[in-house]
Short mmCIF file of C-alpha atoms and ligand atoms in Angstrom, two decimals:
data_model
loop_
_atom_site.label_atom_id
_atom_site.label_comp_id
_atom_site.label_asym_id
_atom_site.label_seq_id
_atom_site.Cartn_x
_atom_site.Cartn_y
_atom_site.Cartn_z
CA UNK A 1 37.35 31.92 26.84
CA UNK A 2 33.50 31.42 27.58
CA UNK A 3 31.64 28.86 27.82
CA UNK A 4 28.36 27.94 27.28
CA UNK A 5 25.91 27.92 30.72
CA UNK A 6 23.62 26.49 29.04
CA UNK A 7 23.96 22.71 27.55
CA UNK A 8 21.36 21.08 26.04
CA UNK A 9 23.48 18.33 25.32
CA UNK A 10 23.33 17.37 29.30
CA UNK A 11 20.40 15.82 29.10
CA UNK A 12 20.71 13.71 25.66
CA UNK A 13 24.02 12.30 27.48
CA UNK A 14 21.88 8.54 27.66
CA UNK A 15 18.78 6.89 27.04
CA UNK A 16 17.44 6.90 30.77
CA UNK A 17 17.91 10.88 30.10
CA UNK A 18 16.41 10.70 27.00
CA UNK A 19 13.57 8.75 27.44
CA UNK A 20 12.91 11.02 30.73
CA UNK A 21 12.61 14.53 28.54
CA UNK A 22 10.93 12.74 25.54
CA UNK A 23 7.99 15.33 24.81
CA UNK A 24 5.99 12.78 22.11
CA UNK A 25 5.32 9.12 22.21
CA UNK A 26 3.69 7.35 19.77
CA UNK A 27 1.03 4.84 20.68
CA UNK A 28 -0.97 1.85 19.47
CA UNK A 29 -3.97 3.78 19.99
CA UNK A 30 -3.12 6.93 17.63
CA UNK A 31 -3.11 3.95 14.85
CA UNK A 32 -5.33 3.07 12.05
CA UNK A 33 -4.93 0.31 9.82
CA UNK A 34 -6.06 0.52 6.65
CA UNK A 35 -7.69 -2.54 4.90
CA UNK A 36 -8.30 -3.42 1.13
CA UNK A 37 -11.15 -6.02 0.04
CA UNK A 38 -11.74 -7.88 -2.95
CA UNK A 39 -14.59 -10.49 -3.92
CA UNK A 40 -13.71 -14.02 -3.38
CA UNK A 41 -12.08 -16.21 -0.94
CA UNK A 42 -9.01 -17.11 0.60
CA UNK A 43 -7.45 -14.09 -1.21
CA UNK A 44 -4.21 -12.38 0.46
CA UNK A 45 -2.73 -10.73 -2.53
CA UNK A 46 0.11 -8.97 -2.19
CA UNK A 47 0.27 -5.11 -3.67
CA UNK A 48 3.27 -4.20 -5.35
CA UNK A 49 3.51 -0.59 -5.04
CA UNK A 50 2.99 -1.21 -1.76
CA UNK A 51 5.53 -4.23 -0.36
CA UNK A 52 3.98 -5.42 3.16
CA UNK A 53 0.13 -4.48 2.62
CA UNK A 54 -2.47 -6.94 0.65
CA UNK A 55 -5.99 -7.37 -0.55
CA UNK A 56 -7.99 -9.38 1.08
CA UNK A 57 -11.41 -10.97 0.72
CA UNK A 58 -14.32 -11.13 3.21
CA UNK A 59 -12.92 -14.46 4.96
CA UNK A 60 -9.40 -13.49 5.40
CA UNK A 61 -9.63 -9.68 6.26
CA UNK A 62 -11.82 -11.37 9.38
CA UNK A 63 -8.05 -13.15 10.35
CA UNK A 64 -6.01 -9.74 9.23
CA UNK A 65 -8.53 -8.18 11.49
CA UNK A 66 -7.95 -10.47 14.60
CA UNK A 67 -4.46 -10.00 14.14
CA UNK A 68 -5.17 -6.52 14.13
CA UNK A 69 -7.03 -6.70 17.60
CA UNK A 70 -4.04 -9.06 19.52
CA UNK A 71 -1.40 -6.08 18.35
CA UNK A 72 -3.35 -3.89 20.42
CA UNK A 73 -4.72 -1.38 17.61
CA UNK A 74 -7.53 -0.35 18.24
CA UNK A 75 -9.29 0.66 14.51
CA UNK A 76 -9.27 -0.24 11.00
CA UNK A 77 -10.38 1.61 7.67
CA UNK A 78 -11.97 -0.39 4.75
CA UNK A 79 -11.28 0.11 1.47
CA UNK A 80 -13.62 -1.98 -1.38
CA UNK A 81 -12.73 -2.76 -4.68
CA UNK A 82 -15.54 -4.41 -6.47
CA UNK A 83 -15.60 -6.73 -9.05
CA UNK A 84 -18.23 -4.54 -11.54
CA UNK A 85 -18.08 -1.32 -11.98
CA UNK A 86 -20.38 1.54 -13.39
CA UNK A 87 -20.97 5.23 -13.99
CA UNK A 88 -22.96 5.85 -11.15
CA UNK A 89 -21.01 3.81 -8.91
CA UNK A 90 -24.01 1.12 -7.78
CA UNK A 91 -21.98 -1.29 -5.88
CA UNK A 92 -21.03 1.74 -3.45
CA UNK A 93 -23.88 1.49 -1.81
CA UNK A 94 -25.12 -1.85 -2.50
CA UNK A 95 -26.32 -3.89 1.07
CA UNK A 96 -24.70 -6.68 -0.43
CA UNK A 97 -21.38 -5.16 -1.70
CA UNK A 98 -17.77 -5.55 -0.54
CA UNK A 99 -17.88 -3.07 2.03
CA UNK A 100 -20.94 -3.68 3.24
CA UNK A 101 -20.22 -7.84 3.72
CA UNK A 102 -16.58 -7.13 5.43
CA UNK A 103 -17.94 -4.81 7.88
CA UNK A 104 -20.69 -7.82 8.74
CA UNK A 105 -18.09 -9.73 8.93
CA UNK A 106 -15.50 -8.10 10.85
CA UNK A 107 -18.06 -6.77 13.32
CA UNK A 108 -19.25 -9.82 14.36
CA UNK A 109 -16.07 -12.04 14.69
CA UNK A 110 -14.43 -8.42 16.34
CA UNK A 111 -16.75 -6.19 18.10
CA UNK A 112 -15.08 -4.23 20.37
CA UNK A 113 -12.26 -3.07 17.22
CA UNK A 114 -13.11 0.32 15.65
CA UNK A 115 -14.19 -0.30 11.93
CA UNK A 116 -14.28 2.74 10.16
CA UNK A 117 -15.23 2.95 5.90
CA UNK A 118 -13.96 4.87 3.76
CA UNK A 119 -16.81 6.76 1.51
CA UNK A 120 -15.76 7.22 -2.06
CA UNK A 121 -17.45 6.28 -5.61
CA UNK A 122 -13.97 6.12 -7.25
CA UNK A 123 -13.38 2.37 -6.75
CA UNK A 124 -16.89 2.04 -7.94
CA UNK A 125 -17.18 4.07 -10.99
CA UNK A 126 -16.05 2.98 -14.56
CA UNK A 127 -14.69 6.08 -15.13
CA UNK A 128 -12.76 6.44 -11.49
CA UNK A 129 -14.00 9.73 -10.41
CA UNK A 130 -14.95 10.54 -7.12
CA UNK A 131 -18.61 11.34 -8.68
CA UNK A 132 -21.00 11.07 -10.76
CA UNK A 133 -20.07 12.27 -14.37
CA UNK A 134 -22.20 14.79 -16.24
CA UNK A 135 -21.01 16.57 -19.70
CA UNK A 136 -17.21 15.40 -18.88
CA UNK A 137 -17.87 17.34 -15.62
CA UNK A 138 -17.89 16.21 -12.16
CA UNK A 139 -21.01 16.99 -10.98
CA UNK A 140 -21.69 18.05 -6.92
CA UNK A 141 -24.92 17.76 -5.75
CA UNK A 142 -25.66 14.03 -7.27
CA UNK A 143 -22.79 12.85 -6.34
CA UNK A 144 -23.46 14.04 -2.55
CA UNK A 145 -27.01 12.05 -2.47
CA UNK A 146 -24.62 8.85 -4.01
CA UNK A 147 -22.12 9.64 -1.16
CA UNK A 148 -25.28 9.97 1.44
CA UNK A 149 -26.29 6.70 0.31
CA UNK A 150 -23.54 4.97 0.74
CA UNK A 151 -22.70 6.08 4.25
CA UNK A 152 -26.11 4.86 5.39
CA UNK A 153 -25.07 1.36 4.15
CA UNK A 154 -21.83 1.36 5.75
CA UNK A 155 -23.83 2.42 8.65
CA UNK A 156 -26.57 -0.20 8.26
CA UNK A 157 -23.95 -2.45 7.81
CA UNK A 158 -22.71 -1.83 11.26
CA UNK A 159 -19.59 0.86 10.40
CA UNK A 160 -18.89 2.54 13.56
CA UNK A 161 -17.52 5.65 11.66
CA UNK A 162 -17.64 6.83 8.07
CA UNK A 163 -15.14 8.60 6.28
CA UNK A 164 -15.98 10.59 3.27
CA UNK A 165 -12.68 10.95 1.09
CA UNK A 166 -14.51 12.29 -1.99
CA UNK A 167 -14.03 16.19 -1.56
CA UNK A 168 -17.69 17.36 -2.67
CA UNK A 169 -19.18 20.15 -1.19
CA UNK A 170 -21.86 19.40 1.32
CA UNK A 171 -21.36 15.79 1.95
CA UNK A 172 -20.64 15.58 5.71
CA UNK A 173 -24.42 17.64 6.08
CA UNK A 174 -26.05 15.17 3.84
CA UNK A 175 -24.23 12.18 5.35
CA UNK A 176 -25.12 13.34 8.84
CA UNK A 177 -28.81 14.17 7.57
CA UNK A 178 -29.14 10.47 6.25
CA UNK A 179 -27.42 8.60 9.21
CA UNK A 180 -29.45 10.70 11.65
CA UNK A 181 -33.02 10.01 9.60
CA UNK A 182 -31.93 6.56 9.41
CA UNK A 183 -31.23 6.15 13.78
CA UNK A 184 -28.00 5.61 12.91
CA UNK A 185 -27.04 8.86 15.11
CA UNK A 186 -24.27 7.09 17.19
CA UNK A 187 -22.85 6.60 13.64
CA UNK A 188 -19.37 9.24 13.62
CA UNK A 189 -17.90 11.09 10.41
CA UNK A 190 -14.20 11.16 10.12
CA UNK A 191 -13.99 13.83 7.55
CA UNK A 192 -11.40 13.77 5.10
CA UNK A 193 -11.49 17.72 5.19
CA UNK A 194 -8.08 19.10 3.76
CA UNK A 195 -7.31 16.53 1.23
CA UNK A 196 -5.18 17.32 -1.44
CA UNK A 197 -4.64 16.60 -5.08
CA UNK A 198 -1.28 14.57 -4.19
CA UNK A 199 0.90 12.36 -6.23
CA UNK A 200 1.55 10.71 -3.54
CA UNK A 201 -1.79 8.27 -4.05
CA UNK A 202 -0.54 6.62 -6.64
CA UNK A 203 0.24 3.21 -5.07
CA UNK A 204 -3.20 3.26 -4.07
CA UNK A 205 -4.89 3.56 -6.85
CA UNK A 206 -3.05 0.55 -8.24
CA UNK A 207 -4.08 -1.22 -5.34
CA UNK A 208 -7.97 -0.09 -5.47
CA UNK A 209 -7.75 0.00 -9.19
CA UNK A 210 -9.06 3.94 -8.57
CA UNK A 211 -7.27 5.62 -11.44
CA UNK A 212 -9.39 8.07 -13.36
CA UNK A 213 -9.96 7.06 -16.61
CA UNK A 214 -9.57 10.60 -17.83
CA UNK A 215 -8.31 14.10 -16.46
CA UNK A 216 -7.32 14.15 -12.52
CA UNK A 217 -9.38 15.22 -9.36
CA UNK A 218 -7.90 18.56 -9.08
CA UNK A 219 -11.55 20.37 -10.13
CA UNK A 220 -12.42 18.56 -6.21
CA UNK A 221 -9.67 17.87 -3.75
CA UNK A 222 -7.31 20.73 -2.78
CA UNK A 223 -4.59 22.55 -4.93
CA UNK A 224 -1.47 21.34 -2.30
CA UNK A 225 0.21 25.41 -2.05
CA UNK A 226 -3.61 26.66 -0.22
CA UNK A 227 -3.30 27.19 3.46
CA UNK A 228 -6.43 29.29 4.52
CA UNK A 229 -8.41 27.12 2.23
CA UNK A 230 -7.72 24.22 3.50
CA UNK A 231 -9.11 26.01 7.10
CA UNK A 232 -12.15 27.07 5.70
CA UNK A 233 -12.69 23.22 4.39
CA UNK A 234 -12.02 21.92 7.99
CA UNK A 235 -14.43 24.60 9.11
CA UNK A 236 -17.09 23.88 7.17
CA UNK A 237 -17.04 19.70 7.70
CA UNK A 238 -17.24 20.47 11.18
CA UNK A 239 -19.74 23.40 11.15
CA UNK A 240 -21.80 20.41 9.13
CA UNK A 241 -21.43 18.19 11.49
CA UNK A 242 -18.12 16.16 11.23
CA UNK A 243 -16.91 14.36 14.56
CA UNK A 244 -12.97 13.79 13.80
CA UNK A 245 -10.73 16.50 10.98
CA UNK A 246 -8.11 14.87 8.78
CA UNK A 247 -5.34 16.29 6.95
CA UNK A 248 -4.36 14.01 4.15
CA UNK A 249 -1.22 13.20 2.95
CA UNK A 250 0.36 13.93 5.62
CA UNK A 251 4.24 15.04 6.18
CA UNK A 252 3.60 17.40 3.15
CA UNK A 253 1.11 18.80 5.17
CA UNK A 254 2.06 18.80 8.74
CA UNK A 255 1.58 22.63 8.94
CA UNK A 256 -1.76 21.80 8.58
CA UNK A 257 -2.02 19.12 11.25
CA UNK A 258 -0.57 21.58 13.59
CA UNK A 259 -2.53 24.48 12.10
CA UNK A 260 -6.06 22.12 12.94
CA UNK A 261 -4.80 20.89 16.01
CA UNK A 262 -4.44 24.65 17.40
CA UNK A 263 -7.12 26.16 15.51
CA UNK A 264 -10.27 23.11 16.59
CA UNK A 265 -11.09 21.01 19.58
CA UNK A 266 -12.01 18.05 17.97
CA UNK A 267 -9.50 15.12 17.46
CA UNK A 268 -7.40 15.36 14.18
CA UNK A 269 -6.33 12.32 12.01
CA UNK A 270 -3.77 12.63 9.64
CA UNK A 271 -3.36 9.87 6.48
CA UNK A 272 0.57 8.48 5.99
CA UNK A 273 -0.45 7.68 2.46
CA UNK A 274 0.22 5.24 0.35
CA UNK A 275 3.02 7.06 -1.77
CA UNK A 276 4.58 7.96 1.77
CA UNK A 277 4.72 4.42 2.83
CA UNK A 278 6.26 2.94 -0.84
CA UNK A 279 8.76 5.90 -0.45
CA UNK A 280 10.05 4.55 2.85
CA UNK A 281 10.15 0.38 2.02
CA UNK A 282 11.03 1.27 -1.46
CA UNK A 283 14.13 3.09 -0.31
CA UNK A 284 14.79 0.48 2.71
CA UNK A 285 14.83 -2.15 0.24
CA UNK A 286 17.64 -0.66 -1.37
CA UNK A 287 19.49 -0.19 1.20
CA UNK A 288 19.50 3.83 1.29
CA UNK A 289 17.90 3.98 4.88
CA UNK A 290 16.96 2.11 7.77
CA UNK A 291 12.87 1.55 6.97
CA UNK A 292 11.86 0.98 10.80
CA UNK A 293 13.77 4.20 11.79
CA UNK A 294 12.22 6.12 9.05
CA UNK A 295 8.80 4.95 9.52
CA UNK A 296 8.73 5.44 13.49
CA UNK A 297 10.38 8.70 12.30
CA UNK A 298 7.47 9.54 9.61
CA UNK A 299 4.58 8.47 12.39
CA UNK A 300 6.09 10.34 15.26
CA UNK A 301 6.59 13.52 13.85
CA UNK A 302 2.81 13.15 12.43
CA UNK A 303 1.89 12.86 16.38
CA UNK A 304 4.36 15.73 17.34
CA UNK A 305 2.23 17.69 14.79
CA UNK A 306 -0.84 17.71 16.37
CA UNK A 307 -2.51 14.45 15.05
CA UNK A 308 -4.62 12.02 17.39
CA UNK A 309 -5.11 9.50 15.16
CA UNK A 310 -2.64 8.07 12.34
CA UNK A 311 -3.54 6.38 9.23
CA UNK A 312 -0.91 4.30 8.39
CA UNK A 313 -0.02 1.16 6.11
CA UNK A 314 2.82 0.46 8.73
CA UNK A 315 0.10 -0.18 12.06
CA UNK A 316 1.08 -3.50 12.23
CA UNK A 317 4.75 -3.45 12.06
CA UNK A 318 4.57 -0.16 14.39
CA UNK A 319 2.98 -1.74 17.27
CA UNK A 320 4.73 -4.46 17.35
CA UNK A 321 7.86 -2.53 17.85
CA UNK A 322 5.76 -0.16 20.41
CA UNK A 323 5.81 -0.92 24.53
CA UNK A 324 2.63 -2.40 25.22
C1 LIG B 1 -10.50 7.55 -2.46
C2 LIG B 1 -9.26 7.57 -1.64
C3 LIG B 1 -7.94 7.75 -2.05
C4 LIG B 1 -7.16 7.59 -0.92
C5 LIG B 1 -8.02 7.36 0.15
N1 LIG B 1 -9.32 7.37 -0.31
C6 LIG B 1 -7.36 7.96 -3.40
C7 LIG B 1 -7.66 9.18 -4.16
O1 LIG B 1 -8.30 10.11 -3.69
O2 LIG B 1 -7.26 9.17 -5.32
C8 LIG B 1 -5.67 7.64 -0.90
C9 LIG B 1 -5.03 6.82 0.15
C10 LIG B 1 -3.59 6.55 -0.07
O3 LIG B 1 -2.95 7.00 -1.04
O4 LIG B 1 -3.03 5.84 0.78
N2 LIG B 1 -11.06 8.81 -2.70
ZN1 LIG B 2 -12.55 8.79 -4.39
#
C-alpha cells in the first residue's frame, strides 16, 4: 500500500494554516461603488432588480457618499439619470446636469474620495443608444465629439476620472484630446475597453431607465465568444491614451481579466455588473445560497484574476465584512 508524500490537505488542516498560505485577499481599496442620481431631493429609492442599491438625488448621494468614505472605500462611479431626455443626448453634457451637480457636490463635502463618471449618452438619449442616431444607424464619429463633450464637463465639474462605457471607436483619443486642451490633464480615463453585449445589464437599465428603445447595442460593444478582439480593443484605448483597462461583466469574462492583467502594465478594473449582483441576492433571498459567501466568493476570484480595481454594487456590505 502507498501513500501519498505529498498532502496538500496538511496545510488546510485550520484557519491559522489557512489564512497563512492564502495567495489573494480582497481589499477595501480594490472597491468601487457605484452610484445612481436622480433630480430632486431627499430621494433614496430603492431599485428592484437590484435589492440593496438605490437612486439617489444630489443631497443624499452627498450622505451615501460619506458613508462611503467612513467604510474605508476609497472611490465611487456616478451614474445620471435625467429627468428630460433627447436624441442627441443634451443633458450629458450639460454644466448644470445631474452628473455634473453630484460631482460638485460630492467633491466638496468629500475631497479626498475618488469620484469617477461614467461617460455614456444612453441615459440621456430618447431613444437609449449609446449615440447619436442617424438613418436607424448608430453613428461613430458624432457620437465621439458628444462623448468628448461630456467628459470635459465631468472634468470641469471636478471628476477625478472618466469612464467612457459607450464602445465607439476613437473616444478615449478624443476624450484625452479635449481634457488635455481644456488643462484638465491630471483628469484619468478608466476605459471601459472589452465590454460586451451582456444580458447581464439588465437590472441596470431598469435602474438608469437605459433600455434602447429599438434593436440592441451589439453593432458597438463586443460579441461575448471574441477573445483576440477584445485585446486589440484594450490595445487600442491604451495606445490612445487610456490610464486604467476594464473588462466588463466580469466572471463571464475572467479570462480576460487575467489575459489584460498578463498582457499590460497598467491597472485593470473589472465591473461585477448589475445582473451578477441580482443573481447572487436574488438567489440568497430564496434561500438557495449563502449571499455573503457568494459575493466575497464572486469579488475574490475577480481579484485572483488579475483585477486591481472592482466595480461592485456589494462595496458597502464587502467592507464592512473586510479587516480594516
Ligand atoms: C452605459 C452603461 C451600462 C452599464 C454601465 N454603463 C449599461 C449598458 O451598456 O447597457 C452596465 C452596468 C451594470 O449592468 O451594472 N453604457
Ligand atoms: Zn451607454
Amino acid at each position: 500500500m502507498s501513500y501519498p508524500r505529498t498532502r496538500l490537505r496538511r496545510l488546510r488542516r485550520n484557519d491559522t494554516l489557512r489564512r497563512m498560505v492564502r495567495e489573494t485577499a480582497l481589499s477595501r481599496d480594490d472597491l468601487v461603488l457605484p452610484l445612481f442620481v436622480v433630480e430632486g431631493s431627499g430621494v433614496r429609492e430603492p431599485i428592484a432588480s437590484m435589492p440593496g442599491v438605490h437612486r439617489f438625488s444630489v443631497d443624499t448621494v452627498v450622505r451615501e457618499a460619506k458613508r462611503v468614505v467612513a467604510a474605508g472605500v476609497p472611490a465611487v462611479i456616478l451614474f445620471g439619470i435625467p429627468e428630460r431626455k433627447d436624441a442627441r443626448g443634451s443633458g450629458a453634457d450639460d454644466p448644470g446636469g445631474i452628473v455634473q451637480r453630484a460631482v460638485e457636490a460630492v467633491k466638496s463635502a468629500e475631497p479626498d474620495l475618488c469620484v469617477i463618471t461614467d461617460v455614456c449618452l444612453c441615459e440621456y438619449t430618447d431613444h437609449g443608444h449609446c449615440g447619436i442616431i442617424e438613418n436607424g444607424d448608430v453613428r461613430n464619429d458624432p457620437s465621439v465629439e458628444r462623448l468628448a463633450a461630456t467628459a470635459l464637463s465631468h472634468a470641469r465639474a471636478g471628476a477625478d476620472i472618466v469612464a467612457p462605457s459607450d464602445m465607439m471607436d476613437g473616444r478615449v483619443g478624443a476624450i484625452r484630446s479635449a481634457l488635455d486642451g481644456g488643462s484638465l490633464e491630471d483628469v484619468a480615463i478608466l476605459a471601459y475597453s472589452a465590454k460586451f453585449a451582456s444580458a447581464y445589464y439588465g437590472p441596470f437599465r431598469d435602474a438608469a431607465e437605459s433600455a434602447p428603445a429599438f434593436g440592441d447595442r451589439r453593432s458597438y460593444q463586443m460579441d461575448p465568444p471574441n477573445r483576440r478582439e477584445a485585446l486589440r480593443e484594450m490595445r487600442a484605448d491604451l495606445e490612445e491614451g487610456a490610464d486604467v483597462l476594464m473588462v466588463k461583466p466580469a466572471l463571464p469574462y475572467l479570462d480576460l481579466v487575467a489575459e489584460a492583467r498578463r498582457e499590460f502594465e497598467v491597472p485593470i478594473a473589472a465591473y461585477h455588473v448589475s445582473g451578477e449582483y441580482a443573481m447572487i441576492v436574488a438567489a440568497a433571498e430564496r434561500g438557495w445560497i449563502d449571499g455573503d459567501r457568494a459575493m466575497d466568493e464572486a469579488l475574490v476570484s475577480i481579484k485572483r484574476a488579475g483585477a486591481d480595481w472592482i466595480l461592485t454594487y456589494a462595496a458597502l456590505d464587502v467592507a464592512a465584512r473586510l479587516a480594516p
